[in-house]
Amino acid sequence: MPWFDIIVLAILLISAAVGFFSGATREMVRALSFVLAAVIAVFGLRWTAPIGRSLLEDPPWAGAVVAGLAAFVVVYATLRVTGGAMVRGVHSTHVLGVLDRTIGLGFGLVRALVVLGALLLAFQAATPPDRVPGWMTGAAFYPLTSAAAKALKAFAPKGLDMAGKLAPSIGDAVREGSATDRGDSADAQGYDPRERRRLDDLVEKSR
């Protein structure tokens, strides 16, 4: 069996096993907790960063970083503990427990395919098509991994479009949180970041 097949099979089995033993509910709680904690930590910087800077003044950015990390850890831990009670309730019921673990196995396989597709895309970006080794393209799992990579590539524009829409709001929150005082949140002309962005949009539309 080629090394490519061995590596792919190992990733699929490990991810599927983790998904099965964890269950779909725990996997979803884990993923949602991480995403929500990250969002709350970033958008909460405008309130938590001043507290962090009052405790850690030097260097100026350290207080904001520590405040953001602390908010992330607290929110993530709270959501995981809250979700853990729901997971235990699902696993305590035999029928729901079996269904949850079965769906978790499928979730683990999908996660493995996403990882494999991303790795293959990175490899293809760094390697010319004529330099891809034959033991890789001739492997049994190469078509499956290639299909996962193509699916990720197809969804990438939608993800980038969503990220582009969220970027201004995230940038405003980070800038407001990392300002050392109220005056630092405005630019040299006295506009805050949101007002500055609106003016830039008006200028672009008038061209």
Short mmCIF file of N, CA and C in Angstrom, two decimals, residues 58-155:
data_model
loop_
_atom_site.label_atom_id
_atom_site.label_comp_id
_atom_site.label_asym_id
_atom_site.label_seq_id
_atom_site.Cartn_x
_atom_site.Cartn_y
_atom_site.Cartn_z
N ASP A 58 2.37 48.01 30.29
CA ASP A 58 3.55 47.99 29.44
C ASP A 58 3.87 46.56 28.99
N PRO A 59 3.97 46.31 27.66
CA PRO A 59 3.73 47.23 26.54
C PRO A 59 2.25 47.53 26.36
N PRO A 60 1.91 48.61 25.66
CA PRO A 60 0.52 49.05 25.57
C PRO A 60 -0.45 48.01 25.00
N TRP A 61 0.04 47.19 24.04
CA TRP A 61 -0.85 46.23 23.39
C TRP A 61 -1.08 44.97 24.23
N ALA A 62 -0.21 44.73 25.23
CA ALA A 62 -0.29 43.48 25.98
C ALA A 62 -1.60 43.36 26.75
N GLY A 63 -2.07 44.47 27.33
CA GLY A 63 -3.31 44.42 28.09
C GLY A 63 -4.49 44.01 27.24
N ALA A 64 -4.55 44.53 26.00
CA ALA A 64 -5.65 44.18 25.10
C ALA A 64 -5.59 42.71 24.71
N VAL A 65 -4.37 42.20 24.45
CA VAL A 65 -4.21 40.80 24.08
C VAL A 65 -4.63 39.88 25.23
N VAL A 66 -4.15 40.19 26.43
CA VAL A 66 -4.50 39.38 27.60
C VAL A 66 -6.00 39.42 27.85
N ALA A 67 -6.61 40.59 27.71
CA ALA A 67 -8.06 40.71 27.92
C ALA A 67 -8.83 39.88 26.91
N GLY A 68 -8.40 39.92 25.65
CA GLY A 68 -9.07 39.12 24.62
C GLY A 68 -8.95 37.63 24.87
N LEU A 69 -7.74 37.19 25.24
CA LEU A 69 -7.53 35.77 25.53
C LEU A 69 -8.33 35.33 26.75
N ALA A 70 -8.36 36.18 27.78
CA ALA A 70 -9.11 35.83 28.99
C ALA A 70 -10.60 35.71 28.68
N ALA A 71 -11.13 36.65 27.89
CA ALA A 71 -12.54 36.59 27.52
C ALA A 71 -12.84 35.32 26.72
N PHE A 72 -11.93 34.97 25.80
CA PHE A 72 -12.12 33.76 25.00
C PHE A 72 -12.17 32.53 25.88
N VAL A 73 -11.21 32.41 26.81
CA VAL A 73 -11.13 31.23 27.67
C VAL A 73 -12.38 31.12 28.55
N VAL A 74 -12.81 32.24 29.14
CA VAL A 74 -13.97 32.22 30.03
C VAL A 74 -15.24 31.83 29.26
N VAL A 75 -15.45 32.45 28.11
CA VAL A 75 -16.66 32.15 27.33
C VAL A 75 -16.62 30.71 26.82
N TYR A 76 -15.45 30.28 26.31
CA TYR A 76 -15.33 28.92 25.78
C TYR A 76 -15.59 27.89 26.87
N ALA A 77 -14.98 28.09 28.05
CA ALA A 77 -15.17 27.15 29.15
C ALA A 77 -16.62 27.11 29.61
N THR A 78 -17.26 28.28 29.68
CA THR A 78 -18.66 28.34 30.09
C THR A 78 -19.56 27.60 29.12
N LEU A 79 -19.34 27.82 27.82
CA LEU A 79 -20.16 27.15 26.82
C LEU A 79 -19.92 25.64 26.81
N ARG A 80 -18.66 25.23 27.01
CA ARG A 80 -18.37 23.80 27.03
C ARG A 80 -19.01 23.11 28.23
N VAL A 81 -18.97 23.76 29.39
CA VAL A 81 -19.60 23.18 30.58
C VAL A 81 -21.11 23.10 30.40
N THR A 82 -21.70 24.17 29.87
CA THR A 82 -23.15 24.17 29.63
C THR A 82 -23.54 23.12 28.61
N GLY A 83 -22.75 23.04 27.53
CA GLY A 83 -23.04 22.04 26.51
C GLY A 83 -22.78 20.63 26.98
N GLY A 84 -21.84 20.46 27.93
CA GLY A 84 -21.53 19.13 28.44
C GLY A 84 -22.73 18.48 29.11
N ALA A 85 -23.54 19.28 29.79
CA ALA A 85 -24.75 18.74 30.42
C ALA A 85 -25.71 18.21 29.37
N MET A 86 -25.82 18.91 28.25
CA MET A 86 -26.70 18.45 27.18
C MET A 86 -26.15 17.16 26.56
N VAL A 87 -24.82 17.09 26.40
CA VAL A 87 -24.20 15.89 25.83
C VAL A 87 -24.45 14.68 26.71
N ARG A 88 -24.29 14.85 28.02
CA ARG A 88 -24.52 13.73 28.95
C ARG A 88 -25.97 13.27 28.90
N GLY A 89 -26.89 14.21 28.75
CA GLY A 89 -28.30 13.85 28.65
C GLY A 89 -28.59 13.03 27.40
N VAL A 90 -27.95 13.40 26.28
CA VAL A 90 -28.15 12.66 25.03
C VAL A 90 -27.55 11.27 25.14
N HIS A 91 -26.34 11.16 25.69
CA HIS A 91 -25.66 9.87 25.78
C HIS A 91 -26.31 8.93 26.80
N SER A 92 -27.06 9.49 27.75
CA SER A 92 -27.70 8.64 28.75
C SER A 92 -28.90 7.90 28.17
N THR A 93 -29.42 8.37 27.05
CA THR A 93 -30.53 7.70 26.37
C THR A 93 -29.96 6.78 25.30
N HIS A 94 -30.30 5.50 25.36
CA HIS A 94 -29.66 4.51 24.49
C HIS A 94 -29.86 4.83 23.01
N VAL A 95 -31.12 5.05 22.61
CA VAL A 95 -31.40 5.28 21.19
C VAL A 95 -30.72 6.55 20.71
N LEU A 96 -30.89 7.63 21.48
CA LEU A 96 -30.27 8.89 21.09
C LEU A 96 -28.75 8.79 21.12
N GLY A 97 -28.23 8.03 22.09
CA GLY A 97 -26.78 7.87 22.20
C GLY A 97 -26.19 7.19 20.98
N VAL A 98 -26.83 6.11 20.53
CA VAL A 98 -26.35 5.39 19.34
C VAL A 98 -26.44 6.29 18.11
N LEU A 99 -27.57 6.99 17.96
CA LEU A 99 -27.74 7.89 16.82
C LEU A 99 -26.72 9.02 16.86
N ASP A 100 -26.48 9.55 18.05
CA ASP A 100 -25.53 10.65 18.20
C ASP A 100 -24.13 10.20 17.81
N ARG A 101 -23.73 9.01 18.24
CA ARG A 101 -22.39 8.51 17.92
C ARG A 101 -22.26 8.18 16.43
N THR A 102 -23.34 7.68 15.83
CA THR A 102 -23.31 7.38 14.40
C THR A 102 -23.14 8.65 13.58
N ILE A 103 -23.90 9.68 13.94
CA ILE A 103 -23.75 10.97 13.25
C ILE A 103 -22.37 11.55 13.52
N GLY A 104 -21.88 11.35 14.74
CA GLY A 104 -20.53 11.81 15.08
C GLY A 104 -19.47 11.16 14.22
N LEU A 105 -19.65 9.87 13.91
CA LEU A 105 -18.72 9.17 13.03
C LEU A 105 -18.71 9.83 11.65
N GLY A 106 -19.91 10.13 11.13
CA GLY A 106 -19.99 10.81 9.84
C GLY A 106 -19.36 12.19 9.88
N PHE A 107 -19.58 12.90 10.99
CA PHE A 107 -18.97 14.21 11.17
C PHE A 107 -17.45 14.10 11.15
N GLY A 108 -16.93 13.05 11.80
CA GLY A 108 -15.48 12.85 11.82
C GLY A 108 -14.92 12.58 10.44
N LEU A 109 -15.64 11.81 9.63
CA LEU A 109 -15.19 11.54 8.26
C LEU A 109 -15.19 12.82 7.42
N VAL A 110 -16.24 13.63 7.56
CA VAL A 110 -16.30 14.89 6.82
C VAL A 110 -15.15 15.80 7.24
N ARG A 111 -14.89 15.88 8.54
CA ARG A 111 -13.78 16.70 9.03
C ARG A 111 -12.45 16.24 8.45
N ALA A 112 -12.25 14.92 8.39
CA ALA A 112 -11.01 14.38 7.83
C ALA A 112 -10.87 14.75 6.36
N LEU A 113 -11.97 14.68 5.61
CA LEU A 113 -11.93 15.04 4.19
C LEU A 113 -11.61 16.52 4.00
N VAL A 114 -12.13 17.37 4.89
CA VAL A 114 -11.81 18.80 4.81
C VAL A 114 -10.31 19.02 5.04
N VAL A 115 -9.76 18.35 6.05
CA VAL A 115 -8.33 18.48 6.34
C VAL A 115 -7.50 17.96 5.17
N LEU A 116 -7.86 16.79 4.64
CA LEU A 116 -7.12 16.22 3.52
C LEU A 116 -7.21 17.10 2.28
N GLY A 117 -8.40 17.63 2.02
CA GLY A 117 -8.56 18.52 0.87
C GLY A 117 -7.73 19.78 1.00
N ALA A 118 -7.69 20.36 2.21
CA ALA A 118 -6.89 21.56 2.43
C ALA A 118 -5.40 21.27 2.26
N LEU A 119 -4.94 20.13 2.78
CA LEU A 119 -3.54 19.75 2.63
C LEU A 119 -3.18 19.54 1.16
N LEU A 120 -4.08 18.91 0.40
CA LEU A 120 -3.81 18.68 -1.01
C LEU A 120 -3.78 19.99 -1.79
N LEU A 121 -4.67 20.93 -1.45
CA LEU A 121 -4.66 22.24 -2.10
C LEU A 121 -3.34 22.96 -1.84
N ALA A 122 -2.86 22.89 -0.60
CA ALA A 122 -1.57 23.51 -0.27
C ALA A 122 -0.44 22.86 -1.05
N PHE A 123 -0.49 21.52 -1.16
CA PHE A 123 0.54 20.79 -1.90
C PHE A 123 0.50 21.16 -3.38
N GLN A 124 -0.69 21.23 -3.96
CA GLN A 124 -0.83 21.57 -5.38
C GLN A 124 -0.38 23.00 -5.66
N ALA A 125 -0.60 23.90 -4.70
CA ALA A 125 -0.17 25.29 -4.89
C ALA A 125 1.35 25.41 -4.92
N ALA A 126 2.03 24.51 -4.22
CA ALA A 126 3.49 24.57 -4.13
C ALA A 126 4.20 23.65 -5.11
N THR A 127 3.45 22.79 -5.81
CA THR A 127 4.06 21.79 -6.68
C THR A 127 3.46 21.86 -8.08
N PRO A 128 4.28 22.03 -9.12
CA PRO A 128 3.76 22.00 -10.50
C PRO A 128 3.11 20.66 -10.80
N PRO A 129 2.08 20.62 -11.65
CA PRO A 129 1.38 19.36 -11.95
C PRO A 129 2.31 18.26 -12.45
N ASP A 130 3.34 18.63 -13.23
CA ASP A 130 4.23 17.60 -13.77
C ASP A 130 5.23 17.07 -12.76
N ARG A 131 5.25 17.69 -11.57
CA ARG A 131 6.18 17.25 -10.52
C ARG A 131 5.49 16.42 -9.44
N VAL A 132 4.18 16.22 -9.55
CA VAL A 132 3.46 15.40 -8.57
C VAL A 132 3.87 13.94 -8.76
N PRO A 133 4.35 13.28 -7.71
CA PRO A 133 4.84 11.90 -7.86
C PRO A 133 3.74 10.92 -8.25
N GLY A 134 4.13 9.90 -9.01
CA GLY A 134 3.17 8.91 -9.48
C GLY A 134 2.59 8.07 -8.37
N TRP A 135 3.39 7.81 -7.30
CA TRP A 135 2.87 7.00 -6.20
C TRP A 135 1.73 7.71 -5.47
N MET A 136 1.66 9.04 -5.68
CA MET A 136 0.60 9.82 -5.05
C MET A 136 -0.65 9.82 -5.93
N THR A 137 -0.48 10.15 -7.22
CA THR A 137 -1.63 10.20 -8.12
C THR A 137 -2.21 8.82 -8.40
N GLY A 138 -1.38 7.77 -8.25
CA GLY A 138 -1.85 6.42 -8.49
C GLY A 138 -2.42 5.73 -7.27
N ALA A 139 -2.44 6.43 -6.13
CA ALA A 139 -2.94 5.84 -4.89
C ALA A 139 -4.46 5.69 -4.95
N ALA A 140 -4.96 4.73 -4.19
CA ALA A 140 -6.40 4.43 -4.20
C ALA A 140 -7.22 5.59 -3.65
N PHE A 141 -6.68 6.31 -2.65
CA PHE A 141 -7.43 7.39 -2.01
C PHE A 141 -7.20 8.74 -2.67
N TYR A 142 -6.37 8.79 -3.72
CA TYR A 142 -6.10 10.10 -4.35
C TYR A 142 -7.36 10.70 -4.98
N PRO A 143 -8.19 9.94 -5.72
CA PRO A 143 -9.41 10.54 -6.28
C PRO A 143 -10.33 11.13 -5.22
N LEU A 144 -10.46 10.46 -4.08
CA LEU A 144 -11.31 10.96 -2.99
C LEU A 144 -10.74 12.26 -2.43
N THR A 145 -9.43 12.27 -2.18
CA THR A 145 -8.79 13.48 -1.65
C THR A 145 -8.86 14.62 -2.66
N SER A 146 -8.69 14.30 -3.94
CA SER A 146 -8.77 15.32 -4.98
C SER A 146 -10.18 15.91 -5.07
N ALA A 147 -11.20 15.06 -4.91
CA ALA A 147 -12.58 15.55 -4.93
C ALA A 147 -12.85 16.48 -3.75
N ALA A 148 -12.29 16.15 -2.58
CA ALA A 148 -12.44 17.01 -1.40
C ALA A 148 -11.77 18.36 -1.64
N ALA A 149 -10.60 18.34 -2.27
CA ALA A 149 -9.89 19.59 -2.57
C ALA A 149 -10.69 20.45 -3.55
N LYS A 150 -11.29 19.83 -4.56
CA LYS A 150 -12.09 20.58 -5.53
C LYS A 150 -13.33 21.18 -4.87
N ALA A 151 -13.94 20.44 -3.94
CA ALA A 151 -15.11 20.97 -3.23
C ALA A 151 -14.73 22.18 -2.39
N LEU A 152 -13.60 22.10 -1.69
CA LEU A 152 -13.14 23.24 -0.89
C LEU A 152 -12.85 24.44 -1.78
N LYS A 153 -12.25 24.18 -2.93
CA LYS A 153 -11.92 25.27 -3.85
C LYS A 153 -13.19 25.93 -4.38
N ALA A 154 -14.25 25.15 -4.57
CA ALA A 154 -15.52 25.70 -5.06
C ALA A 154 -16.19 26.57 -4.00
N PHE A 155 -16.07 26.17 -2.73
CA PHE A 155 -16.70 26.93 -1.65
C PHE A 155 -15.85 28.11 -1.19
#
